[in-house]
mmCIF file of C-alpha atoms and ligand atoms in Angstrom:
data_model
loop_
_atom_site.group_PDB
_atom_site.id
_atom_site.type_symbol
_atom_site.label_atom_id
_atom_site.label_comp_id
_atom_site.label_asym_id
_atom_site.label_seq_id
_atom_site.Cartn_x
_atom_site.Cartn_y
_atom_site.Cartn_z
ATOM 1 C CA UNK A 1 0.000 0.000 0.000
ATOM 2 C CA UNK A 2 1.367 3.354 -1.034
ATOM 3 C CA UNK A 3 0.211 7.050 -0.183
ATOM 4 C CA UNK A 4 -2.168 6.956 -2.190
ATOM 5 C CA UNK A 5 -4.364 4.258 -0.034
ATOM 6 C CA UNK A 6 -4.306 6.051 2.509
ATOM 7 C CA UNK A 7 -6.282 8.892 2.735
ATOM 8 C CA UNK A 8 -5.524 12.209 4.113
ATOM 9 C CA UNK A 9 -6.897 13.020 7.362
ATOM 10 C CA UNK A 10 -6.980 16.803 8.538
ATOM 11 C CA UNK A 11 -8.475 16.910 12.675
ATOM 12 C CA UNK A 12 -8.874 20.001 14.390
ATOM 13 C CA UNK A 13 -7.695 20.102 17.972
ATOM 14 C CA UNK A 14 -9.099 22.725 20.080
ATOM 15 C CA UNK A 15 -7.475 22.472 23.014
ATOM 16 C CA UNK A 16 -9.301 24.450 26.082
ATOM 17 C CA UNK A 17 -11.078 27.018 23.944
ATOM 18 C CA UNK A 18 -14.409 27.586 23.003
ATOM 19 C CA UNK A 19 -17.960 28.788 24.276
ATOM 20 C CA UNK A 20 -21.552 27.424 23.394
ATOM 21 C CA UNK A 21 -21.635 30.141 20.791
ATOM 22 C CA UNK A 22 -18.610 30.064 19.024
ATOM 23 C CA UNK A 23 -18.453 26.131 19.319
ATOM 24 C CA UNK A 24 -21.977 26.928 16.999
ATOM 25 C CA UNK A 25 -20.705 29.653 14.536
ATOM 26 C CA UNK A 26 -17.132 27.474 13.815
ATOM 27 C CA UNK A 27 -19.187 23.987 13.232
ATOM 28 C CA UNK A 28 -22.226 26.162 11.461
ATOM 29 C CA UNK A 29 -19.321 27.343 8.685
ATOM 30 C CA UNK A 30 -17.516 24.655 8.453
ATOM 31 C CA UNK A 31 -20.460 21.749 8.640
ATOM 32 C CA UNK A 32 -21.745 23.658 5.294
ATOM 33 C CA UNK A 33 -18.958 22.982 3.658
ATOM 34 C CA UNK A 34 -18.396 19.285 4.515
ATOM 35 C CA UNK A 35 -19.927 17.665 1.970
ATOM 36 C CA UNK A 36 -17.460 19.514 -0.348
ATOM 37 C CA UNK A 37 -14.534 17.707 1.541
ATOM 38 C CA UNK A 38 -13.021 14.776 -0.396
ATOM 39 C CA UNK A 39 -10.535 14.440 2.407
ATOM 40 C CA UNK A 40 -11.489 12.782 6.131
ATOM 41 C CA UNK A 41 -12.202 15.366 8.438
ATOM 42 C CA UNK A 42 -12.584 15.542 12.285
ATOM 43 C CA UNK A 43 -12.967 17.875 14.919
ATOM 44 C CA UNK A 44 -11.743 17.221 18.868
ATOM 45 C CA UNK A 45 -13.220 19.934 21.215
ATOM 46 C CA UNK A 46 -12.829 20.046 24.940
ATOM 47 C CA UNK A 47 -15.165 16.960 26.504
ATOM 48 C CA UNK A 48 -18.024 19.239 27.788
ATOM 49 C CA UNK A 49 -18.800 20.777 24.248
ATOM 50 C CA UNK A 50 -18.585 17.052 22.680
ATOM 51 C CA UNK A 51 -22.793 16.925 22.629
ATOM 52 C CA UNK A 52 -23.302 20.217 21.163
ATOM 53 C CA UNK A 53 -20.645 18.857 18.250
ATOM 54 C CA UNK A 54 -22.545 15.469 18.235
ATOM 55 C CA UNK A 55 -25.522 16.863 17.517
ATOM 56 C CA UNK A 56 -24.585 19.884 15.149
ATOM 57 C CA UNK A 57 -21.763 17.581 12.992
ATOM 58 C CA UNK A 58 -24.649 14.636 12.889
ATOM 59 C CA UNK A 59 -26.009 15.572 9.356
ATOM 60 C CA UNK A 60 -22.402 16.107 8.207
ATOM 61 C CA UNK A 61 -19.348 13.797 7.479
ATOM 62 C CA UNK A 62 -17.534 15.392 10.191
ATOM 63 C CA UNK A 63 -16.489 12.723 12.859
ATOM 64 C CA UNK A 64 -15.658 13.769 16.409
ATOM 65 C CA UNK A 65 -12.363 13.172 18.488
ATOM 66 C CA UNK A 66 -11.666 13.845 22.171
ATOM 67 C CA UNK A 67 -8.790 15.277 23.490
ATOM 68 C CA UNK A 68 -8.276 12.695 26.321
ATOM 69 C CA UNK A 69 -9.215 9.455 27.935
ATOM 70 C CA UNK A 70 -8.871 7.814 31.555
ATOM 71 C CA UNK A 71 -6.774 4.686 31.114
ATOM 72 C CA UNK A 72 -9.576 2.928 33.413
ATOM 73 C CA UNK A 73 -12.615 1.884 32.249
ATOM 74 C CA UNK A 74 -15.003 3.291 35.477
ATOM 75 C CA UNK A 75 -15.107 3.485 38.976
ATOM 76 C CA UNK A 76 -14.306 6.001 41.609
ATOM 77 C CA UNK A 77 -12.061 8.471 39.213
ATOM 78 C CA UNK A 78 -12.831 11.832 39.982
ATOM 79 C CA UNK A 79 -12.738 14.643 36.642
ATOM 80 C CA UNK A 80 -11.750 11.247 34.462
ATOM 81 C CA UNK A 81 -13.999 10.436 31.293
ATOM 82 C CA UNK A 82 -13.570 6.651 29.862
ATOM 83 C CA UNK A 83 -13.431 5.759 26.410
ATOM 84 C CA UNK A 84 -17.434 3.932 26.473
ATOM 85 C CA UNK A 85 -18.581 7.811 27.726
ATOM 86 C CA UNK A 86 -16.641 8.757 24.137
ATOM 87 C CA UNK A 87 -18.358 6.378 21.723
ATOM 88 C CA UNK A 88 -21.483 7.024 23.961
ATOM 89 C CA UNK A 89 -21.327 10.410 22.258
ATOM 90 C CA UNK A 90 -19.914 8.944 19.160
ATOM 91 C CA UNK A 91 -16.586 10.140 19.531
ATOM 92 C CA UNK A 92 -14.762 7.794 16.444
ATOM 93 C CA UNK A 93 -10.786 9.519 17.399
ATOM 94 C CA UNK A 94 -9.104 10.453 20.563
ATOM 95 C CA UNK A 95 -5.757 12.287 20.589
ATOM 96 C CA UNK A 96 -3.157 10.524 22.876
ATOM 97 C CA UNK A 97 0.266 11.508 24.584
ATOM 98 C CA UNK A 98 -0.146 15.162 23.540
ATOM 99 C CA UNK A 99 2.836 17.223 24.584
ATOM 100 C CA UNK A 100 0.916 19.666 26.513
ATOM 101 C CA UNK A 101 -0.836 16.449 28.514
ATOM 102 C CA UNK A 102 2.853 14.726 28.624
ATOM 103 C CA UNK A 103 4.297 18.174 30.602
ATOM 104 C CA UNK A 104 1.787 19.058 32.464
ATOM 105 C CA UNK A 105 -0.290 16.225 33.312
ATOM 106 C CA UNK A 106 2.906 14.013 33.561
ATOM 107 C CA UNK A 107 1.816 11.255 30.993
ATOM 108 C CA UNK A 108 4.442 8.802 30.511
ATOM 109 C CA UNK A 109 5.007 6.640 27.799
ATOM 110 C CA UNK A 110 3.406 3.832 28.951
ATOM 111 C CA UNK A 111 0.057 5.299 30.318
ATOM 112 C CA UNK A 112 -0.192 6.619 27.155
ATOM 113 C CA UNK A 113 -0.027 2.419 26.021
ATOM 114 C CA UNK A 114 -2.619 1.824 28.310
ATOM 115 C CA UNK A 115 -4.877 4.796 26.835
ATOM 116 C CA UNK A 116 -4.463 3.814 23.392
ATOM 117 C CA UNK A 117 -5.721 0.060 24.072
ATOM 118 C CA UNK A 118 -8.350 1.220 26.443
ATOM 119 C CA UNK A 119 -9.450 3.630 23.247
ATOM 120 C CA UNK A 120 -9.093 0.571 20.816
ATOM 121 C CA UNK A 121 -11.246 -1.886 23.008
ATOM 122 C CA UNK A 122 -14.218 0.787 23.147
ATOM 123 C CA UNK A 123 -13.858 0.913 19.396
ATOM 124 C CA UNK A 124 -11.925 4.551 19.069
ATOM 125 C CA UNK A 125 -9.118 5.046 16.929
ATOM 126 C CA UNK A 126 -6.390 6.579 19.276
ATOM 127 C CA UNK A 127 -4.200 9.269 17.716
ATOM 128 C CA UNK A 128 -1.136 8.988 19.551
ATOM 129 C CA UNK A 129 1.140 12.419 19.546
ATOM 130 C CA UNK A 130 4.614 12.286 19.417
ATOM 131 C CA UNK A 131 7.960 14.679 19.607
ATOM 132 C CA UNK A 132 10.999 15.496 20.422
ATOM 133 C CA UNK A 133 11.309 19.353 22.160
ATOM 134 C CA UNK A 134 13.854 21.721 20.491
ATOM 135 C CA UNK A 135 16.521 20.474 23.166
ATOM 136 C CA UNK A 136 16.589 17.085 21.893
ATOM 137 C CA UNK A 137 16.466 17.648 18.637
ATOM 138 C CA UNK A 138 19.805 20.196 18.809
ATOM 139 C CA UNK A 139 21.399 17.135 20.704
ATOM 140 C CA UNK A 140 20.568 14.660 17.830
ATOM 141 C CA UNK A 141 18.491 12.949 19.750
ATOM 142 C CA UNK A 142 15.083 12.905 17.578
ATOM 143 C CA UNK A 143 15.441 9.790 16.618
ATOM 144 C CA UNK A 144 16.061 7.738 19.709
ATOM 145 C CA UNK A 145 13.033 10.262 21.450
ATOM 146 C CA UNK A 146 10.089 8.861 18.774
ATOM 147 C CA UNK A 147 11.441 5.241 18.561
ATOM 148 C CA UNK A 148 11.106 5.425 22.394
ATOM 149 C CA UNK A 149 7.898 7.115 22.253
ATOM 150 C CA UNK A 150 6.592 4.865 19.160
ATOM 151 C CA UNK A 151 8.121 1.652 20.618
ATOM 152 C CA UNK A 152 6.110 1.310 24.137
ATOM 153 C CA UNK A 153 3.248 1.685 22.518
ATOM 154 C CA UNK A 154 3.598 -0.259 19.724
ATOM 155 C CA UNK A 155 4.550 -3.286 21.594
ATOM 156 C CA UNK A 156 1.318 -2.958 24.150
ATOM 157 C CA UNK A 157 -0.602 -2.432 20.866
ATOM 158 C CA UNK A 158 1.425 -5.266 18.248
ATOM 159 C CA UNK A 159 0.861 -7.563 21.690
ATOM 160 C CA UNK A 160 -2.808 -7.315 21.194
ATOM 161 C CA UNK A 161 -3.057 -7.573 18.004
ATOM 162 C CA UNK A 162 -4.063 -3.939 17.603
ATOM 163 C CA UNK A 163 -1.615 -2.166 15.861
ATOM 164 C CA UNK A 164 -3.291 -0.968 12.797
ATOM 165 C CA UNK A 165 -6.122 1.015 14.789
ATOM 166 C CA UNK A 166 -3.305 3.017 15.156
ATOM 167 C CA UNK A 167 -3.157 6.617 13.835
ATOM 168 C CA UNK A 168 0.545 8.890 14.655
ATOM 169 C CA UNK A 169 1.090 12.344 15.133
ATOM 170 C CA UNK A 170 4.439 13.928 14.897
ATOM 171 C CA UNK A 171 4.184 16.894 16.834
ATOM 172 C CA UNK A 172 7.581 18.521 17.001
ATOM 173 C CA UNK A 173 7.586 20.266 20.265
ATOM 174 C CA UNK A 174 8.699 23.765 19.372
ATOM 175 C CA UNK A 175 6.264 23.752 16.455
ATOM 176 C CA UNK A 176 3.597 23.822 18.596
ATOM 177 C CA UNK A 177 1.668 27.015 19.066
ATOM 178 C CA UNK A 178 4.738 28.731 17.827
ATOM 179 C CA UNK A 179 4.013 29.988 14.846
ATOM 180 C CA UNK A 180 7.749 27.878 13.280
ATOM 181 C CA UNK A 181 6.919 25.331 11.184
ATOM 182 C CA UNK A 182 8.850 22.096 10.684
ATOM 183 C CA UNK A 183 10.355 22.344 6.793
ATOM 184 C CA UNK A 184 8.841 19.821 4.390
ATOM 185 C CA UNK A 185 11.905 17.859 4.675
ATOM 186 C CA UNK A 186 12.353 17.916 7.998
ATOM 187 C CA UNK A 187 8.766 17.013 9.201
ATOM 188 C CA UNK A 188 9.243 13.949 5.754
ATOM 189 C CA UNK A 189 12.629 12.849 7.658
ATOM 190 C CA UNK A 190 10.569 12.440 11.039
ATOM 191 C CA UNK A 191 7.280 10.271 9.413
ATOM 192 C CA UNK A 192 9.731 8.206 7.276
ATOM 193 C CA UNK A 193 11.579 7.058 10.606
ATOM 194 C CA UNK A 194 7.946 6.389 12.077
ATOM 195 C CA UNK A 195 6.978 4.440 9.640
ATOM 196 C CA UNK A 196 10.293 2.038 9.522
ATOM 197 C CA UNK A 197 9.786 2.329 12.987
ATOM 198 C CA UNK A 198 6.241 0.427 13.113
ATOM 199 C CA UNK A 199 7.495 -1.564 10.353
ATOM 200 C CA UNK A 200 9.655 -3.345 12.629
ATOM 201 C CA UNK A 201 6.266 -4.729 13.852
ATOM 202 C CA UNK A 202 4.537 -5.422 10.373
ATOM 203 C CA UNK A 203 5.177 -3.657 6.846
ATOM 204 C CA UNK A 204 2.137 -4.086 6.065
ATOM 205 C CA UNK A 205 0.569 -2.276 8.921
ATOM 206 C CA UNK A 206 3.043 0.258 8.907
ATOM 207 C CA UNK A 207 2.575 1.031 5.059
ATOM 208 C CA UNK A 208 -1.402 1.604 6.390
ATOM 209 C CA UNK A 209 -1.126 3.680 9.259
ATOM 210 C CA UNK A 210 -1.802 7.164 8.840
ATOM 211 C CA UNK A 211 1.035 9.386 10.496
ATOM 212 C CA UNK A 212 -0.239 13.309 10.378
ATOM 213 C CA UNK A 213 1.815 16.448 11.126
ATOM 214 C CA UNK A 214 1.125 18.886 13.475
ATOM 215 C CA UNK A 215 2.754 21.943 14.823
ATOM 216 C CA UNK A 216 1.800 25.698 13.353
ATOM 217 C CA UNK A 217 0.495 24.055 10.062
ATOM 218 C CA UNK A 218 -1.212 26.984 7.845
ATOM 219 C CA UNK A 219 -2.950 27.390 4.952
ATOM 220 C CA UNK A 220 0.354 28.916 3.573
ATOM 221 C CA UNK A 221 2.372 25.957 4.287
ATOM 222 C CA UNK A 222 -0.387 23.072 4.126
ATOM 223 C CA UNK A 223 0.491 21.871 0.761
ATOM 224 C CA UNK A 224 4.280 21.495 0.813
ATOM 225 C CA UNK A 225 3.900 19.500 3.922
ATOM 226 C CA UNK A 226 0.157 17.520 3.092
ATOM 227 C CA UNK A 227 2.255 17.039 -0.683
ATOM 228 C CA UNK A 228 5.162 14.641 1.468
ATOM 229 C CA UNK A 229 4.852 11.195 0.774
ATOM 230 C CA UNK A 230 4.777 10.248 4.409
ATOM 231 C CA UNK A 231 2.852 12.767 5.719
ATOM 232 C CA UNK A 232 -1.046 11.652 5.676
ATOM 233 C CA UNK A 233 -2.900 14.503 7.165
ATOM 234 C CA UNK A 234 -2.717 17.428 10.134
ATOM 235 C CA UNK A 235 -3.364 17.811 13.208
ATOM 236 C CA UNK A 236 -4.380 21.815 13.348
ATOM 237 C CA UNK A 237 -4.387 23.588 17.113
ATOM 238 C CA UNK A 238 -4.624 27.258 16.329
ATOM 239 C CA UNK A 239 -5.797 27.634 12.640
ATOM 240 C CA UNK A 240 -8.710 25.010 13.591
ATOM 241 C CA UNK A 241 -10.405 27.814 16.020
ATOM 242 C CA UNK A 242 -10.316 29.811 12.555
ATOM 243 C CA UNK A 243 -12.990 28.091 10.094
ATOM 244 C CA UNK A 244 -11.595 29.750 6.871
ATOM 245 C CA UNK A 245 -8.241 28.707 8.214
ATOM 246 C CA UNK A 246 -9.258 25.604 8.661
ATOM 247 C CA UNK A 247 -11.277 24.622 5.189
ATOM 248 C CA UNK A 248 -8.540 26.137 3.367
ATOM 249 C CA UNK A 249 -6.002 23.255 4.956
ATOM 250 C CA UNK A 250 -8.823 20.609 4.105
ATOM 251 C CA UNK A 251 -9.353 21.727 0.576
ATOM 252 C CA UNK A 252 -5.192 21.363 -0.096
ATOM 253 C CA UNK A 253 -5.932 17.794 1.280
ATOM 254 C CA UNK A 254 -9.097 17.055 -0.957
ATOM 255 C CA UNK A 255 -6.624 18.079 -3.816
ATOM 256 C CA UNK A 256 -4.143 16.254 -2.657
ATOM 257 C CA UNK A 257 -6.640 13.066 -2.329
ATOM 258 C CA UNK A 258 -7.687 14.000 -6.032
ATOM 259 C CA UNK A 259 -4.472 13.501 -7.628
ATOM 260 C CA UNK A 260 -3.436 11.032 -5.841
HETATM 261 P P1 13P B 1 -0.761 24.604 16.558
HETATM 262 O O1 13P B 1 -1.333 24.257 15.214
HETATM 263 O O2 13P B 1 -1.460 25.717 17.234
HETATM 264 O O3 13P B 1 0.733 24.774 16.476
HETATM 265 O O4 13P B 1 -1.008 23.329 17.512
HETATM 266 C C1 13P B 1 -0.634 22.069 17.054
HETATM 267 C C2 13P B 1 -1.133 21.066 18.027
HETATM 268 O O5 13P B 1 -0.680 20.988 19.139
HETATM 269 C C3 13P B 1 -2.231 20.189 17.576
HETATM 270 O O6 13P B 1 -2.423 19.135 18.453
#
Protein backbone atom coordinates (compact mmCIF):
# COMPACT_ATOMS: atom_id res chain seq x y z
CA UNK A 1 0.00 0.00 0.00
CA UNK A 2 1.37 3.35 -1.03
CA UNK A 3 0.21 7.05 -0.18
CA UNK A 4 -2.17 6.96 -2.19
CA UNK A 5 -4.36 4.26 -0.03
CA UNK A 6 -4.31 6.05 2.51
CA UNK A 7 -6.28 8.89 2.73
CA UNK A 8 -5.52 12.21 4.11
CA UNK A 9 -6.90 13.02 7.36
CA UNK A 10 -6.98 16.80 8.54
CA UNK A 11 -8.48 16.91 12.68
CA UNK A 12 -8.87 20.00 14.39
CA UNK A 13 -7.69 20.10 17.97
CA UNK A 14 -9.10 22.73 20.08
CA UNK A 15 -7.47 22.47 23.01
CA UNK A 16 -9.30 24.45 26.08
CA UNK A 17 -11.08 27.02 23.94
CA UNK A 18 -14.41 27.59 23.00
CA UNK A 19 -17.96 28.79 24.28
CA UNK A 20 -21.55 27.42 23.39
CA UNK A 21 -21.64 30.14 20.79
CA UNK A 22 -18.61 30.06 19.02
CA UNK A 23 -18.45 26.13 19.32
CA UNK A 24 -21.98 26.93 17.00
CA UNK A 25 -20.71 29.65 14.54
CA UNK A 26 -17.13 27.47 13.81
CA UNK A 27 -19.19 23.99 13.23
CA UNK A 28 -22.23 26.16 11.46
CA UNK A 29 -19.32 27.34 8.69
CA UNK A 30 -17.52 24.66 8.45
CA UNK A 31 -20.46 21.75 8.64
CA UNK A 32 -21.74 23.66 5.29
CA UNK A 33 -18.96 22.98 3.66
CA UNK A 34 -18.40 19.28 4.51
CA UNK A 35 -19.93 17.67 1.97
CA UNK A 36 -17.46 19.51 -0.35
CA UNK A 37 -14.53 17.71 1.54
CA UNK A 38 -13.02 14.78 -0.40
CA UNK A 39 -10.54 14.44 2.41
CA UNK A 40 -11.49 12.78 6.13
CA UNK A 41 -12.20 15.37 8.44
CA UNK A 42 -12.58 15.54 12.29
CA UNK A 43 -12.97 17.88 14.92
CA UNK A 44 -11.74 17.22 18.87
CA UNK A 45 -13.22 19.93 21.21
CA UNK A 46 -12.83 20.05 24.94
CA UNK A 47 -15.17 16.96 26.50
CA UNK A 48 -18.02 19.24 27.79
CA UNK A 49 -18.80 20.78 24.25
CA UNK A 50 -18.58 17.05 22.68
CA UNK A 51 -22.79 16.92 22.63
CA UNK A 52 -23.30 20.22 21.16
CA UNK A 53 -20.65 18.86 18.25
CA UNK A 54 -22.54 15.47 18.23
CA UNK A 55 -25.52 16.86 17.52
CA UNK A 56 -24.59 19.88 15.15
CA UNK A 57 -21.76 17.58 12.99
CA UNK A 58 -24.65 14.64 12.89
CA UNK A 59 -26.01 15.57 9.36
CA UNK A 60 -22.40 16.11 8.21
CA UNK A 61 -19.35 13.80 7.48
CA UNK A 62 -17.53 15.39 10.19
CA UNK A 63 -16.49 12.72 12.86
CA UNK A 64 -15.66 13.77 16.41
CA UNK A 65 -12.36 13.17 18.49
CA UNK A 66 -11.67 13.85 22.17
CA UNK A 67 -8.79 15.28 23.49
CA UNK A 68 -8.28 12.69 26.32
CA UNK A 69 -9.21 9.46 27.93
CA UNK A 70 -8.87 7.81 31.55
CA UNK A 71 -6.77 4.69 31.11
CA UNK A 72 -9.58 2.93 33.41
CA UNK A 73 -12.61 1.88 32.25
CA UNK A 74 -15.00 3.29 35.48
CA UNK A 75 -15.11 3.49 38.98
CA UNK A 76 -14.31 6.00 41.61
CA UNK A 77 -12.06 8.47 39.21
CA UNK A 78 -12.83 11.83 39.98
CA UNK A 79 -12.74 14.64 36.64
CA UNK A 80 -11.75 11.25 34.46
CA UNK A 81 -14.00 10.44 31.29
CA UNK A 82 -13.57 6.65 29.86
CA UNK A 83 -13.43 5.76 26.41
CA UNK A 84 -17.43 3.93 26.47
CA UNK A 85 -18.58 7.81 27.73
CA UNK A 86 -16.64 8.76 24.14
CA UNK A 87 -18.36 6.38 21.72
CA UNK A 88 -21.48 7.02 23.96
CA UNK A 89 -21.33 10.41 22.26
CA UNK A 90 -19.91 8.94 19.16
CA UNK A 91 -16.59 10.14 19.53
CA UNK A 92 -14.76 7.79 16.44
CA UNK A 93 -10.79 9.52 17.40
CA UNK A 94 -9.10 10.45 20.56
CA UNK A 95 -5.76 12.29 20.59
CA UNK A 96 -3.16 10.52 22.88
CA UNK A 97 0.27 11.51 24.58
CA UNK A 98 -0.15 15.16 23.54
CA UNK A 99 2.84 17.22 24.58
CA UNK A 100 0.92 19.67 26.51
CA UNK A 101 -0.84 16.45 28.51
CA UNK A 102 2.85 14.73 28.62
CA UNK A 103 4.30 18.17 30.60
CA UNK A 104 1.79 19.06 32.46
CA UNK A 105 -0.29 16.22 33.31
CA UNK A 106 2.91 14.01 33.56
CA UNK A 107 1.82 11.25 30.99
CA UNK A 108 4.44 8.80 30.51
CA UNK A 109 5.01 6.64 27.80
CA UNK A 110 3.41 3.83 28.95
CA UNK A 111 0.06 5.30 30.32
CA UNK A 112 -0.19 6.62 27.15
CA UNK A 113 -0.03 2.42 26.02
CA UNK A 114 -2.62 1.82 28.31
CA UNK A 115 -4.88 4.80 26.83
CA UNK A 116 -4.46 3.81 23.39
CA UNK A 117 -5.72 0.06 24.07
CA UNK A 118 -8.35 1.22 26.44
CA UNK A 119 -9.45 3.63 23.25
CA UNK A 120 -9.09 0.57 20.82
CA UNK A 121 -11.25 -1.89 23.01
CA UNK A 122 -14.22 0.79 23.15
CA UNK A 123 -13.86 0.91 19.40
CA UNK A 124 -11.93 4.55 19.07
CA UNK A 125 -9.12 5.05 16.93
CA UNK A 126 -6.39 6.58 19.28
CA UNK A 127 -4.20 9.27 17.72
CA UNK A 128 -1.14 8.99 19.55
CA UNK A 129 1.14 12.42 19.55
CA UNK A 130 4.61 12.29 19.42
CA UNK A 131 7.96 14.68 19.61
CA UNK A 132 11.00 15.50 20.42
CA UNK A 133 11.31 19.35 22.16
CA UNK A 134 13.85 21.72 20.49
CA UNK A 135 16.52 20.47 23.17
CA UNK A 136 16.59 17.08 21.89
CA UNK A 137 16.47 17.65 18.64
CA UNK A 138 19.81 20.20 18.81
CA UNK A 139 21.40 17.14 20.70
CA UNK A 140 20.57 14.66 17.83
CA UNK A 141 18.49 12.95 19.75
CA UNK A 142 15.08 12.90 17.58
CA UNK A 143 15.44 9.79 16.62
CA UNK A 144 16.06 7.74 19.71
CA UNK A 145 13.03 10.26 21.45
CA UNK A 146 10.09 8.86 18.77
CA UNK A 147 11.44 5.24 18.56
CA UNK A 148 11.11 5.42 22.39
CA UNK A 149 7.90 7.11 22.25
CA UNK A 150 6.59 4.86 19.16
CA UNK A 151 8.12 1.65 20.62
CA UNK A 152 6.11 1.31 24.14
CA UNK A 153 3.25 1.68 22.52
CA UNK A 154 3.60 -0.26 19.72
CA UNK A 155 4.55 -3.29 21.59
CA UNK A 156 1.32 -2.96 24.15
CA UNK A 157 -0.60 -2.43 20.87
CA UNK A 158 1.42 -5.27 18.25
CA UNK A 159 0.86 -7.56 21.69
CA UNK A 160 -2.81 -7.32 21.19
CA UNK A 161 -3.06 -7.57 18.00
CA UNK A 162 -4.06 -3.94 17.60
CA UNK A 163 -1.62 -2.17 15.86
CA UNK A 164 -3.29 -0.97 12.80
CA UNK A 165 -6.12 1.02 14.79
CA UNK A 166 -3.31 3.02 15.16
CA UNK A 167 -3.16 6.62 13.83
CA UNK A 168 0.54 8.89 14.66
CA UNK A 169 1.09 12.34 15.13
CA UNK A 170 4.44 13.93 14.90
CA UNK A 171 4.18 16.89 16.83
CA UNK A 172 7.58 18.52 17.00
CA UNK A 173 7.59 20.27 20.26
CA UNK A 174 8.70 23.77 19.37
CA UNK A 175 6.26 23.75 16.46
CA UNK A 176 3.60 23.82 18.60
CA UNK A 177 1.67 27.01 19.07
CA UNK A 178 4.74 28.73 17.83
CA UNK A 179 4.01 29.99 14.85
CA UNK A 180 7.75 27.88 13.28
CA UNK A 181 6.92 25.33 11.18
CA UNK A 182 8.85 22.10 10.68
CA UNK A 183 10.35 22.34 6.79
CA UNK A 184 8.84 19.82 4.39
CA UNK A 185 11.90 17.86 4.67
CA UNK A 186 12.35 17.92 8.00
CA UNK A 187 8.77 17.01 9.20
CA UNK A 188 9.24 13.95 5.75
CA UNK A 189 12.63 12.85 7.66
CA UNK A 190 10.57 12.44 11.04
CA UNK A 191 7.28 10.27 9.41
CA UNK A 192 9.73 8.21 7.28
CA UNK A 193 11.58 7.06 10.61
CA UNK A 194 7.95 6.39 12.08
CA UNK A 195 6.98 4.44 9.64
CA UNK A 196 10.29 2.04 9.52
CA UNK A 197 9.79 2.33 12.99
CA UNK A 198 6.24 0.43 13.11
CA UNK A 199 7.50 -1.56 10.35
CA UNK A 200 9.65 -3.34 12.63
CA UNK A 201 6.27 -4.73 13.85
CA UNK A 202 4.54 -5.42 10.37
CA UNK A 203 5.18 -3.66 6.85
CA UNK A 204 2.14 -4.09 6.06
CA UNK A 205 0.57 -2.28 8.92
CA UNK A 206 3.04 0.26 8.91
CA UNK A 207 2.57 1.03 5.06
CA UNK A 208 -1.40 1.60 6.39
CA UNK A 209 -1.13 3.68 9.26
CA UNK A 210 -1.80 7.16 8.84
CA UNK A 211 1.03 9.39 10.50
CA UNK A 212 -0.24 13.31 10.38
CA UNK A 213 1.81 16.45 11.13
CA UNK A 214 1.12 18.89 13.47
CA UNK A 215 2.75 21.94 14.82
CA UNK A 216 1.80 25.70 13.35
CA UNK A 217 0.50 24.06 10.06
CA UNK A 218 -1.21 26.98 7.85
CA UNK A 219 -2.95 27.39 4.95
CA UNK A 220 0.35 28.92 3.57
CA UNK A 221 2.37 25.96 4.29
CA UNK A 222 -0.39 23.07 4.13
CA UNK A 223 0.49 21.87 0.76
CA UNK A 224 4.28 21.49 0.81
CA UNK A 225 3.90 19.50 3.92
CA UNK A 226 0.16 17.52 3.09
CA UNK A 227 2.26 17.04 -0.68
CA UNK A 228 5.16 14.64 1.47
CA UNK A 229 4.85 11.19 0.77
CA UNK A 230 4.78 10.25 4.41
CA UNK A 231 2.85 12.77 5.72
CA UNK A 232 -1.05 11.65 5.68
CA UNK A 233 -2.90 14.50 7.17
CA UNK A 234 -2.72 17.43 10.13
CA UNK A 235 -3.36 17.81 13.21
CA UNK A 236 -4.38 21.81 13.35
CA UNK A 237 -4.39 23.59 17.11
CA UNK A 238 -4.62 27.26 16.33
CA UNK A 239 -5.80 27.63 12.64
CA UNK A 240 -8.71 25.01 13.59
CA UNK A 241 -10.40 27.81 16.02
CA UNK A 242 -10.32 29.81 12.55
CA UNK A 243 -12.99 28.09 10.09
CA UNK A 244 -11.59 29.75 6.87
CA UNK A 245 -8.24 28.71 8.21
CA UNK A 246 -9.26 25.60 8.66
CA UNK A 247 -11.28 24.62 5.19
CA UNK A 248 -8.54 26.14 3.37
CA UNK A 249 -6.00 23.26 4.96
CA UNK A 250 -8.82 20.61 4.10
CA UNK A 251 -9.35 21.73 0.58
CA UNK A 252 -5.19 21.36 -0.10
CA UNK A 253 -5.93 17.79 1.28
CA UNK A 254 -9.10 17.06 -0.96
CA UNK A 255 -6.62 18.08 -3.82
CA UNK A 256 -4.14 16.25 -2.66
CA UNK A 257 -6.64 13.07 -2.33
CA UNK A 258 -7.69 14.00 -6.03
CA UNK A 259 -4.47 13.50 -7.63
CA UNK A 260 -3.44 11.03 -5.84
P1 LIG B 1 -0.76 24.60 16.56
O1 LIG B 1 -1.33 24.26 15.21
O2 LIG B 1 -1.46 25.72 17.23
O3 LIG B 1 0.73 24.77 16.48
O4 LIG B 1 -1.01 23.33 17.51
C1 LIG B 1 -0.63 22.07 17.05
C2 LIG B 1 -1.13 21.07 18.03
O5 LIG B 1 -0.68 20.99 19.14
C3 LIG B 1 -2.23 20.19 17.58
O6 LIG B 1 -2.42 19.13 18.45
Amino acid sequence: MGAGLRRKLIVGNWKMNGSRQTVRELLGVIGARSKALGCEVAICPPFVYLDLCDVVLSATGIKLGAQDLSEHANGARTGDVSAAMLTDFRCRYVLLGHSERRASHGECDEAVARKALQAITAGLSPIVCVGETWEERQSDSTHDVLSRQIRVVADVLARSGQLMALTVAYEPVWAIGSGVTATADVAQDAHAFIRRCLAGYSASIAQSVRILYGGSMKPENAAALLAMPDIDGGLIGGASLNAQQFLSIADVATALEAVQ
